[in-house]
Short mmCIF file of N, CA, C and O in Angstrom, two decimals:
data_model
loop_
_atom_site.label_atom_id
_atom_site.label_comp_id
_atom_site.label_asym_id
_atom_site.label_seq_id
_atom_site.Cartn_x
_atom_site.Cartn_y
_atom_site.Cartn_z
N THR J 22 -2.79 -46.61 82.06
CA THR J 22 -1.97 -47.72 81.61
C THR J 22 -1.67 -47.58 80.13
O THR J 22 -2.35 -46.85 79.41
N ALA J 23 -0.68 -48.30 79.67
CA ALA J 23 -0.35 -48.29 78.24
C ALA J 23 -1.50 -48.87 77.43
O ALA J 23 -1.80 -48.41 76.32
N SER J 24 -2.20 -49.88 77.98
CA SER J 24 -3.29 -50.51 77.24
C SER J 24 -4.49 -49.59 77.06
O SER J 24 -5.32 -49.83 76.19
N THR J 25 -4.59 -48.53 77.84
CA THR J 25 -5.69 -47.58 77.68
C THR J 25 -5.25 -46.34 76.89
O THR J 25 -5.96 -45.35 76.86
N GLY J 26 -4.07 -46.42 76.28
CA GLY J 26 -3.63 -45.35 75.40
C GLY J 26 -2.72 -44.32 76.03
O GLY J 26 -2.42 -43.30 75.41
N ASN J 27 -2.24 -44.55 77.24
CA ASN J 27 -1.34 -43.60 77.88
C ASN J 27 0.11 -43.96 77.61
O ASN J 27 0.47 -45.13 77.59
N THR J 28 0.93 -42.94 77.41
CA THR J 28 2.36 -43.12 77.18
C THR J 28 3.11 -42.48 78.34
O THR J 28 2.89 -41.31 78.65
N PHE J 29 3.99 -43.27 78.96
CA PHE J 29 4.79 -42.77 80.07
C PHE J 29 6.23 -42.63 79.60
O PHE J 29 6.74 -43.46 78.85
N LYS J 30 6.89 -41.56 80.05
CA LYS J 30 8.26 -41.29 79.65
C LYS J 30 9.12 -40.98 80.86
O LYS J 30 8.61 -40.61 81.93
N LEU J 31 10.43 -41.13 80.66
CA LEU J 31 11.42 -40.73 81.66
C LEU J 31 12.32 -39.70 81.02
O LEU J 31 13.04 -39.99 80.06
N ALA J 32 12.25 -38.46 81.53
CA ALA J 32 13.11 -37.37 81.07
C ALA J 32 14.21 -37.17 82.10
O ALA J 32 13.98 -37.29 83.30
N LEU J 33 15.41 -36.87 81.62
CA LEU J 33 16.57 -36.69 82.50
C LEU J 33 16.88 -35.22 82.71
O LEU J 33 16.76 -34.41 81.78
N GLY J 34 17.30 -34.88 83.92
CA GLY J 34 17.69 -33.52 84.25
C GLY J 34 19.17 -33.30 84.07
O GLY J 34 19.96 -34.23 83.91
N LYS J 35 19.55 -32.05 84.11
CA LYS J 35 20.95 -31.65 83.98
C LYS J 35 21.76 -32.04 85.21
O LYS J 35 21.21 -32.51 86.21
N ALA J 36 23.05 -31.78 85.16
CA ALA J 36 23.93 -31.98 86.31
C ALA J 36 23.48 -31.06 87.45
O ALA J 36 22.90 -30.00 87.23
N THR J 37 23.76 -31.47 88.67
CA THR J 37 23.32 -30.75 89.87
C THR J 37 23.62 -29.25 89.81
O THR J 37 22.75 -28.43 90.11
N ALA J 38 24.82 -28.88 89.43
CA ALA J 38 25.22 -27.47 89.42
C ALA J 38 24.46 -26.65 88.39
O ALA J 38 24.40 -25.42 88.50
N SER J 39 23.84 -27.29 87.40
CA SER J 39 23.15 -26.57 86.33
C SER J 39 21.64 -26.49 86.54
O SER J 39 20.95 -25.81 85.78
N VAL J 40 21.10 -27.19 87.53
CA VAL J 40 19.66 -27.22 87.78
C VAL J 40 19.23 -25.97 88.54
O VAL J 40 19.83 -25.63 89.56
N THR J 41 18.20 -25.28 88.04
CA THR J 41 17.71 -24.08 88.71
C THR J 41 16.45 -24.33 89.55
O THR J 41 16.20 -23.62 90.50
N GLY J 42 15.66 -25.32 89.18
CA GLY J 42 14.42 -25.61 89.89
C GLY J 42 14.63 -26.59 91.03
O GLY J 42 15.71 -27.15 91.21
N THR J 43 13.57 -26.80 91.80
CA THR J 43 13.56 -27.79 92.88
C THR J 43 12.55 -28.85 92.51
O THR J 43 11.40 -28.54 92.22
N TYR J 44 12.99 -30.11 92.54
CA TYR J 44 12.12 -31.21 92.13
C TYR J 44 12.02 -32.21 93.27
O TYR J 44 13.02 -32.73 93.76
N ASN J 45 10.76 -32.41 93.72
CA ASN J 45 10.51 -33.28 94.86
C ASN J 45 9.05 -33.71 94.83
O ASN J 45 8.40 -33.64 93.78
N ALA J 46 8.51 -34.12 95.96
CA ALA J 46 7.14 -34.61 96.03
C ALA J 46 6.11 -33.55 95.61
O ALA J 46 5.00 -33.89 95.22
N ALA J 47 6.48 -32.29 95.65
CA ALA J 47 5.56 -31.22 95.25
C ALA J 47 5.55 -30.98 93.74
O ALA J 47 4.73 -30.22 93.24
N THR J 48 6.45 -31.61 93.00
CA THR J 48 6.51 -31.44 91.55
C THR J 48 5.34 -32.17 90.91
O THR J 48 5.17 -33.37 91.13
N THR J 49 4.54 -31.47 90.16
CA THR J 49 3.32 -32.07 89.60
C THR J 49 3.38 -32.31 88.10
O THR J 49 2.49 -32.96 87.56
N SER J 50 4.40 -31.80 87.41
CA SER J 50 4.40 -31.91 85.96
C SER J 50 5.81 -31.89 85.37
O SER J 50 6.70 -31.19 85.87
N TYR J 51 5.98 -32.62 84.29
CA TYR J 51 7.21 -32.55 83.49
C TYR J 51 7.43 -31.13 83.01
O TYR J 51 8.57 -30.68 82.87
N ASP J 52 6.36 -30.39 82.77
CA ASP J 52 6.47 -29.02 82.28
C ASP J 52 7.29 -28.13 83.21
O ASP J 52 7.91 -27.17 82.77
N SER J 53 7.32 -28.45 84.50
CA SER J 53 8.15 -27.69 85.45
C SER J 53 9.62 -27.81 85.06
O SER J 53 10.34 -26.81 85.04
N MET J 54 10.06 -29.00 84.74
CA MET J 54 11.45 -29.23 84.37
C MET J 54 11.77 -28.58 83.02
O MET J 54 12.78 -27.90 82.87
N SER J 55 10.89 -28.75 82.06
CA SER J 55 11.16 -28.22 80.73
C SER J 55 11.08 -26.69 80.72
O SER J 55 11.90 -26.03 80.07
N SER J 56 10.14 -26.11 81.47
CA SER J 56 10.02 -24.65 81.47
C SER J 56 11.19 -23.98 82.20
O SER J 56 11.52 -22.83 81.93
N ASN J 57 11.84 -24.69 83.13
CA ASN J 57 13.02 -24.17 83.82
C ASN J 57 14.30 -24.43 83.04
O ASN J 57 15.38 -24.10 83.50
N SER J 58 14.17 -25.07 81.87
CA SER J 58 15.34 -25.47 81.06
C SER J 58 16.29 -26.36 81.86
O SER J 58 17.50 -26.30 81.69
N ASP J 59 15.72 -27.20 82.74
CA ASP J 59 16.52 -28.10 83.56
C ASP J 59 16.67 -29.49 82.97
O ASP J 59 17.37 -30.34 83.51
N GLU J 60 15.99 -29.75 81.85
CA GLU J 60 16.15 -31.04 81.18
C GLU J 60 17.43 -31.02 80.36
O GLU J 60 17.88 -29.98 79.88
N LEU J 61 18.04 -32.20 80.21
CA LEU J 61 19.20 -32.30 79.33
C LEU J 61 18.84 -31.77 77.94
O LEU J 61 17.71 -31.90 77.49
N ALA J 62 19.81 -31.20 77.27
CA ALA J 62 19.60 -30.67 75.92
C ALA J 62 19.50 -31.82 74.93
O ALA J 62 20.03 -32.91 75.15
N ASN J 63 18.80 -31.57 73.84
CA ASN J 63 18.68 -32.53 72.75
C ASN J 63 20.06 -32.74 72.12
O ASN J 63 20.78 -31.79 71.85
N GLY J 64 20.44 -33.99 71.93
CA GLY J 64 21.72 -34.31 71.31
C GLY J 64 22.61 -35.13 72.23
O GLY J 64 22.26 -35.37 73.39
N SER J 65 23.73 -35.57 71.73
CA SER J 65 24.70 -36.37 72.50
C SER J 65 24.07 -37.64 73.06
O SER J 65 24.38 -38.07 74.17
N GLY J 66 23.16 -38.24 72.29
CA GLY J 66 22.51 -39.48 72.71
C GLY J 66 21.23 -39.28 73.49
O GLY J 66 20.61 -40.26 73.92
N TYR J 67 20.82 -38.04 73.71
CA TYR J 67 19.59 -37.77 74.46
C TYR J 67 18.62 -36.99 73.58
O TYR J 67 19.02 -36.09 72.85
N THR J 68 17.34 -37.36 73.66
CA THR J 68 16.28 -36.64 72.95
C THR J 68 15.37 -36.00 73.99
O THR J 68 14.89 -36.69 74.91
N THR J 69 15.14 -34.69 73.87
CA THR J 69 14.28 -34.02 74.85
C THR J 69 12.92 -34.70 74.90
O THR J 69 12.41 -35.17 73.90
N GLY J 70 12.37 -34.73 76.09
CA GLY J 70 11.13 -35.46 76.33
C GLY J 70 11.42 -36.81 76.97
O GLY J 70 10.58 -37.38 77.64
N GLY J 71 12.63 -37.34 76.72
CA GLY J 71 13.04 -38.58 77.36
C GLY J 71 12.64 -39.83 76.59
O GLY J 71 12.09 -39.76 75.49
N ASN J 72 12.92 -40.96 77.19
CA ASN J 72 12.59 -42.27 76.61
C ASN J 72 11.18 -42.69 76.98
O ASN J 72 10.74 -42.46 78.12
N THR J 73 10.52 -43.36 76.06
CA THR J 73 9.21 -43.95 76.33
C THR J 73 9.42 -45.22 77.16
O THR J 73 10.27 -46.04 76.85
N LEU J 74 8.66 -45.35 78.24
CA LEU J 74 8.76 -46.52 79.12
C LEU J 74 7.76 -47.58 78.70
O LEU J 74 6.66 -47.26 78.26
N THR J 75 8.15 -48.83 78.86
CA THR J 75 7.25 -49.94 78.53
C THR J 75 6.93 -50.74 79.79
O THR J 75 7.60 -50.60 80.81
N SER J 76 5.92 -51.59 79.68
CA SER J 76 5.42 -52.40 80.80
C SER J 76 4.90 -51.51 81.92
O SER J 76 5.36 -51.56 83.06
N VAL J 77 3.94 -50.69 81.59
CA VAL J 77 3.44 -49.73 82.57
C VAL J 77 2.09 -50.09 83.17
O VAL J 77 1.47 -49.27 83.83
N THR J 78 1.62 -51.31 82.99
CA THR J 78 0.34 -51.70 83.55
C THR J 78 0.49 -52.02 85.03
O THR J 78 1.23 -52.94 85.40
N PRO J 79 -0.20 -51.29 85.90
CA PRO J 79 -0.10 -51.55 87.34
C PRO J 79 -0.65 -52.93 87.70
O PRO J 79 -1.55 -53.44 87.05
N THR J 80 -0.07 -53.51 88.74
CA THR J 80 -0.54 -54.78 89.28
C THR J 80 -0.62 -54.61 90.79
O THR J 80 -0.35 -53.54 91.32
N SER J 81 -0.96 -55.69 91.48
CA SER J 81 -0.97 -55.61 92.94
C SER J 81 -0.08 -56.69 93.52
O SER J 81 0.10 -57.76 92.95
N ASP J 82 0.49 -56.36 94.66
CA ASP J 82 1.27 -57.29 95.45
C ASP J 82 0.68 -57.22 96.85
O ASP J 82 0.96 -56.26 97.59
N GLY J 83 -0.18 -58.15 97.16
CA GLY J 83 -0.92 -58.08 98.42
C GLY J 83 -1.87 -56.90 98.37
O GLY J 83 -2.67 -56.78 97.45
N THR J 84 -1.74 -55.98 99.32
CA THR J 84 -2.61 -54.81 99.37
C THR J 84 -1.94 -53.56 98.79
O THR J 84 -2.44 -52.45 98.97
N THR J 85 -0.84 -53.74 98.09
CA THR J 85 -0.10 -52.61 97.52
C THR J 85 -0.17 -52.65 95.99
O THR J 85 0.13 -53.67 95.38
N ALA J 86 -0.57 -51.55 95.41
CA ALA J 86 -0.53 -51.41 93.95
C ALA J 86 0.89 -51.04 93.56
O ALA J 86 1.51 -50.18 94.20
N VAL J 87 1.42 -51.71 92.54
CA VAL J 87 2.79 -51.46 92.12
C VAL J 87 2.85 -51.25 90.62
O VAL J 87 2.01 -51.75 89.87
N CYS J 88 3.84 -50.49 90.20
CA CYS J 88 4.05 -50.25 88.78
C CYS J 88 5.52 -50.49 88.47
O CYS J 88 6.39 -50.02 89.20
N ASP J 89 5.78 -51.23 87.43
CA ASP J 89 7.14 -51.54 87.03
C ASP J 89 7.31 -51.16 85.57
O ASP J 89 6.34 -51.14 84.80
N PHE J 90 8.52 -50.83 85.20
CA PHE J 90 8.86 -50.51 83.82
C PHE J 90 10.03 -51.37 83.40
O PHE J 90 10.85 -51.77 84.22
N ASP J 91 10.14 -51.62 82.11
CA ASP J 91 11.34 -52.26 81.59
C ASP J 91 12.49 -51.28 81.72
O ASP J 91 12.29 -50.06 81.66
N ASN J 92 13.69 -51.79 81.88
CA ASN J 92 14.87 -50.92 81.91
C ASN J 92 14.90 -50.10 80.63
O ASN J 92 14.43 -50.55 79.57
N THR J 93 15.44 -48.90 80.71
CA THR J 93 15.52 -48.03 79.53
C THR J 93 16.96 -47.55 79.37
O THR J 93 17.65 -47.31 80.36
N THR J 94 17.38 -47.43 78.11
CA THR J 94 18.78 -47.13 77.82
C THR J 94 18.90 -46.02 76.79
O THR J 94 18.18 -46.00 75.80
N TRP J 95 19.82 -45.09 77.05
CA TRP J 95 20.24 -44.10 76.06
C TRP J 95 21.56 -44.62 75.51
O TRP J 95 22.51 -44.84 76.27
N THR J 96 21.64 -44.83 74.21
CA THR J 96 22.83 -45.42 73.60
C THR J 96 23.73 -44.34 73.00
O THR J 96 23.26 -43.24 72.65
N SER J 97 25.00 -44.66 72.88
CA SER J 97 26.01 -43.74 72.32
C SER J 97 25.86 -42.36 72.94
O SER J 97 25.85 -41.34 72.25
N ALA J 98 25.74 -42.34 74.25
CA ALA J 98 25.44 -41.10 74.97
C ALA J 98 26.68 -40.49 75.61
O ALA J 98 27.61 -41.18 76.01
N THR J 99 26.64 -39.15 75.69
CA THR J 99 27.65 -38.39 76.42
C THR J 99 26.93 -37.26 77.14
O THR J 99 26.51 -36.29 76.52
N PHE J 100 26.72 -37.43 78.44
CA PHE J 100 26.06 -36.40 79.24
C PHE J 100 26.26 -36.66 80.72
O PHE J 100 26.73 -37.72 81.12
N THR J 101 25.89 -35.66 81.52
CA THR J 101 25.89 -35.79 82.98
C THR J 101 24.49 -35.43 83.46
O THR J 101 23.93 -34.41 83.06
N THR J 102 23.93 -36.28 84.30
CA THR J 102 22.57 -36.07 84.80
C THR J 102 22.53 -36.32 86.31
O THR J 102 23.32 -37.10 86.84
N SER J 103 21.62 -35.64 86.98
CA SER J 103 21.49 -35.81 88.43
C SER J 103 20.18 -36.50 88.83
O SER J 103 19.99 -36.84 89.98
N GLY J 104 19.28 -36.70 87.86
CA GLY J 104 18.00 -37.32 88.17
C GLY J 104 17.06 -37.22 87.00
O GLY J 104 17.45 -36.86 85.89
N GLY J 105 15.80 -37.53 87.26
CA GLY J 105 14.82 -37.48 86.18
C GLY J 105 13.41 -37.42 86.70
O GLY J 105 13.16 -37.36 87.91
N ILE J 106 12.49 -37.45 85.76
CA ILE J 106 11.06 -37.40 86.08
C ILE J 106 10.33 -38.41 85.20
O ILE J 106 10.54 -38.45 83.99
N ILE J 107 9.51 -39.25 85.83
CA ILE J 107 8.61 -40.13 85.10
C ILE J 107 7.30 -39.39 84.99
O ILE J 107 6.77 -38.90 86.01
N TYR J 108 6.77 -39.28 83.78
CA TYR J 108 5.54 -38.52 83.59
C TYR J 108 4.65 -39.16 82.54
O TYR J 108 5.10 -39.97 81.73
N ASN J 109 3.37 -38.78 82.56
CA ASN J 109 2.39 -39.26 81.58
C ASN J 109 2.39 -38.27 80.42
O ASN J 109 1.87 -37.16 80.54
N ASP J 110 2.96 -38.68 79.31
CA ASP J 110 3.09 -37.83 78.13
C ASP J 110 1.77 -37.66 77.39
O ASP J 110 1.64 -36.77 76.57
N THR J 111 0.79 -38.50 77.69
CA THR J 111 -0.49 -38.46 77.00
C THR J 111 -1.49 -37.53 77.68
O THR J 111 -2.29 -36.87 77.03
N ALA J 112 -1.45 -37.48 78.98
CA ALA J 112 -2.42 -36.70 79.75
C ALA J 112 -2.14 -35.20 79.65
O ALA J 112 -1.00 -34.77 79.53
N THR J 113 -3.19 -34.42 79.70
CA THR J 113 -3.07 -32.97 79.66
C THR J 113 -2.19 -32.48 80.80
O THR J 113 -2.36 -32.88 81.95
N GLY J 114 -1.21 -31.65 80.46
CA GLY J 114 -0.32 -31.08 81.46
C GLY J 114 0.88 -31.94 81.80
O GLY J 114 1.67 -31.58 82.67
N ASN J 115 1.05 -33.09 81.14
CA ASN J 115 2.20 -33.97 81.38
C ASN J 115 2.43 -34.24 82.87
O ASN J 115 3.50 -33.96 83.41
N PRO J 116 1.42 -34.80 83.57
CA PRO J 116 1.54 -34.97 85.02
C PRO J 116 2.70 -35.88 85.43
O PRO J 116 2.97 -36.89 84.79
N ALA J 117 3.36 -35.49 86.50
CA ALA J 117 4.47 -36.26 87.05
C ALA J 117 3.94 -37.48 87.79
O ALA J 117 2.93 -37.42 88.49
N CYS J 118 4.64 -38.60 87.66
CA CYS J 118 4.34 -39.82 88.40
C CYS J 118 5.39 -40.07 89.47
O CYS J 118 5.07 -40.62 90.52
N ALA J 119 6.63 -39.69 89.19
CA ALA J 119 7.72 -39.90 90.15
C ALA J 119 8.89 -39.00 89.80
O ALA J 119 9.15 -38.74 88.62
N ILE J 120 9.58 -38.54 90.82
CA ILE J 120 10.82 -37.78 90.66
C ILE J 120 11.95 -38.69 91.10
O ILE J 120 11.88 -39.30 92.17
N LEU J 121 12.98 -38.79 90.29
CA LEU J 121 14.12 -39.66 90.60
C LEU J 121 15.35 -38.81 90.89
O LEU J 121 15.67 -37.91 90.13
N SER J 122 16.02 -39.11 91.98
CA SER J 122 17.32 -38.50 92.29
C SER J 122 18.35 -39.62 92.23
O SER J 122 18.14 -40.68 92.82
N PHE J 123 19.44 -39.37 91.54
CA PHE J 123 20.48 -40.38 91.42
C PHE J 123 21.50 -40.28 92.55
O PHE J 123 22.53 -40.95 92.52
N GLY J 124 21.24 -39.43 93.54
CA GLY J 124 22.14 -39.31 94.68
C GLY J 124 23.44 -38.59 94.36
O GLY J 124 24.42 -38.69 95.08
N GLY J 125 23.45 -37.87 93.26
CA GLY J 125 24.63 -37.16 92.79
C GLY J 125 24.69 -37.28 91.28
O GLY J 125 23.90 -37.98 90.66
N ASP J 126 25.62 -36.58 90.69
CA ASP J 126 25.74 -36.59 89.24
C ASP J 126 26.21 -37.95 88.74
O ASP J 126 27.08 -38.58 89.34
N GLN J 127 25.60 -38.39 87.64
CA GLN J 127 25.99 -39.62 86.95
C GLN J 127 26.41 -39.23 85.55
O GLN J 127 25.71 -38.46 84.88
N GLN J 128 27.53 -39.74 85.12
CA GLN J 128 28.10 -39.33 83.83
C GLN J 128 28.30 -40.53 82.92
O GLN J 128 28.67 -41.62 83.38
N VAL J 129 28.07 -40.31 81.62
CA VAL J 129 28.35 -41.31 80.61
C VAL J 129 29.11 -40.61 79.49
O VAL J 129 28.83 -39.45 79.18
N SER J 130 30.09 -41.29 78.92
CA SER J 130 30.89 -40.71 77.84
C SER J 130 31.01 -41.73 76.72
O SER J 130 31.66 -42.77 76.88
N SER J 131 30.34 -41.44 75.61
CA SER J 131 30.35 -42.30 74.43
C SER J 131 29.99 -43.74 74.77
O SER J 131 30.66 -44.69 74.36
N GLY J 132 28.93 -43.90 75.55
CA GLY J 132 28.51 -45.24 75.95
C GLY J 132 27.02 -45.31 76.20
O GLY J 132 26.27 -44.42 75.82
N ASP J 133 26.59 -46.38 76.84
CA ASP J 133 25.18 -46.57 77.17
C ASP J 133 24.91 -46.09 78.59
O ASP J 133 25.70 -46.37 79.50
N PHE J 134 23.80 -45.39 78.76
CA PHE J 134 23.34 -44.96 80.08
C PHE J 134 22.02 -45.68 80.30
O PHE J 134 21.05 -45.46 79.58
N GLN J 135 21.97 -46.57 81.29
CA GLN J 135 20.77 -47.38 81.51
C GLN J 135 20.20 -47.13 82.89
O GLN J 135 20.93 -47.08 83.88
N ILE J 136 18.88 -47.02 82.93
CA ILE J 136 18.14 -46.99 84.18
C ILE J 136 17.59 -48.39 84.38
O ILE J 136 16.85 -48.90 83.54
N GLN J 137 17.95 -49.01 85.49
CA GLN J 137 17.45 -50.34 85.82
C GLN J 137 16.41 -50.20 86.92
O GLN J 137 16.73 -49.78 88.03
N PHE J 138 15.18 -50.52 86.58
CA PHE J 138 14.09 -50.40 87.53
C PHE J 138 14.04 -51.61 88.46
O PHE J 138 14.33 -52.73 88.05
N PRO J 139 13.67 -51.39 89.74
CA PRO J 139 13.59 -52.51 90.69
C PRO J 139 12.40 -53.41 90.39
O PRO J 139 11.51 -53.05 89.60
N ALA J 140 12.35 -54.55 91.06
CA ALA J 140 11.27 -55.52 90.87
C ALA J 140 9.92 -54.92 91.28
O ALA J 140 9.84 -54.08 92.17
N ALA J 141 8.89 -55.38 90.60
CA ALA J 141 7.52 -54.92 90.89
C ALA J 141 6.96 -55.67 92.08
O ALA J 141 6.19 -56.62 91.95
N ALA J 142 7.34 -55.25 93.26
CA ALA J 142 6.87 -55.85 94.51
C ALA J 142 6.58 -54.75 95.52
O ALA J 142 7.08 -53.64 95.39
N ALA J 143 5.78 -55.07 96.51
CA ALA J 143 5.35 -54.08 97.49
C ALA J 143 6.50 -53.38 98.18
O ALA J 143 6.40 -52.20 98.53
N ALA J 144 7.62 -54.05 98.36
CA ALA J 144 8.75 -53.45 99.08
C ALA J 144 9.77 -52.81 98.16
O ALA J 144 10.68 -52.13 98.64
N THR J 145 9.65 -53.00 96.83
CA THR J 145 10.73 -52.57 95.95
C THR J 145 10.32 -51.75 94.73
O THR J 145 11.16 -51.08 94.16
N ALA J 146 9.08 -51.80 94.30
CA ALA J 146 8.67 -51.17 93.04
C ALA J 146 8.97 -49.67 93.03
O ALA J 146 8.94 -49.01 94.09
N ILE J 147 9.26 -49.14 91.86
CA ILE J 147 9.57 -47.71 91.72
C ILE J 147 8.36 -46.85 92.09
O ILE J 147 8.49 -45.77 92.64
N ILE J 148 7.15 -47.34 91.81
CA ILE J 148 5.92 -46.64 92.19
C ILE J 148 5.06 -47.63 92.98
O ILE J 148 4.73 -48.71 92.48
N ARG J 149 4.70 -47.23 94.22
CA ARG J 149 3.93 -48.09 95.11
C ARG J 149 2.82 -47.26 95.76
O ARG J 149 3.07 -46.16 96.23
N ILE J 150 1.64 -47.83 95.81
CA ILE J 150 0.53 -47.18 96.51
C ILE J 150 -0.07 -48.22 97.44
O ILE J 150 -0.57 -49.26 96.99
N ALA J 151 -0.01 -47.94 98.73
CA ALA J 151 -0.53 -48.89 99.72
C ALA J 151 -1.77 -48.35 100.39
O ALA J 151 -1.98 -47.17 100.49
#
């Protein structure tokens, strides 16, 4: 959790046609994305390593543990991305928490690119453990 000194980040990947690696449930680390050069380049409103996420303290909804984050925004951005990775930037090896696919390329041009996280509930949270 953030209260125990851990920092969680969301890094964005390149456009679909530019990605060389495969990212799915078997992806264990942000380092996979960065070592494949599949992360967006630094600049144009994006900083490598991604945005720091807030509100990362897990809670429970019935018998399901859920984790929610505040929405995060890249401002004055110009890029195309196909997905991202939520990872623990504090832990050794930058372990992956979730892989996000945007269902296709998403583009922003001289504007804000925002990720809106779903509600922290058993049926909707971005990270759920039942």
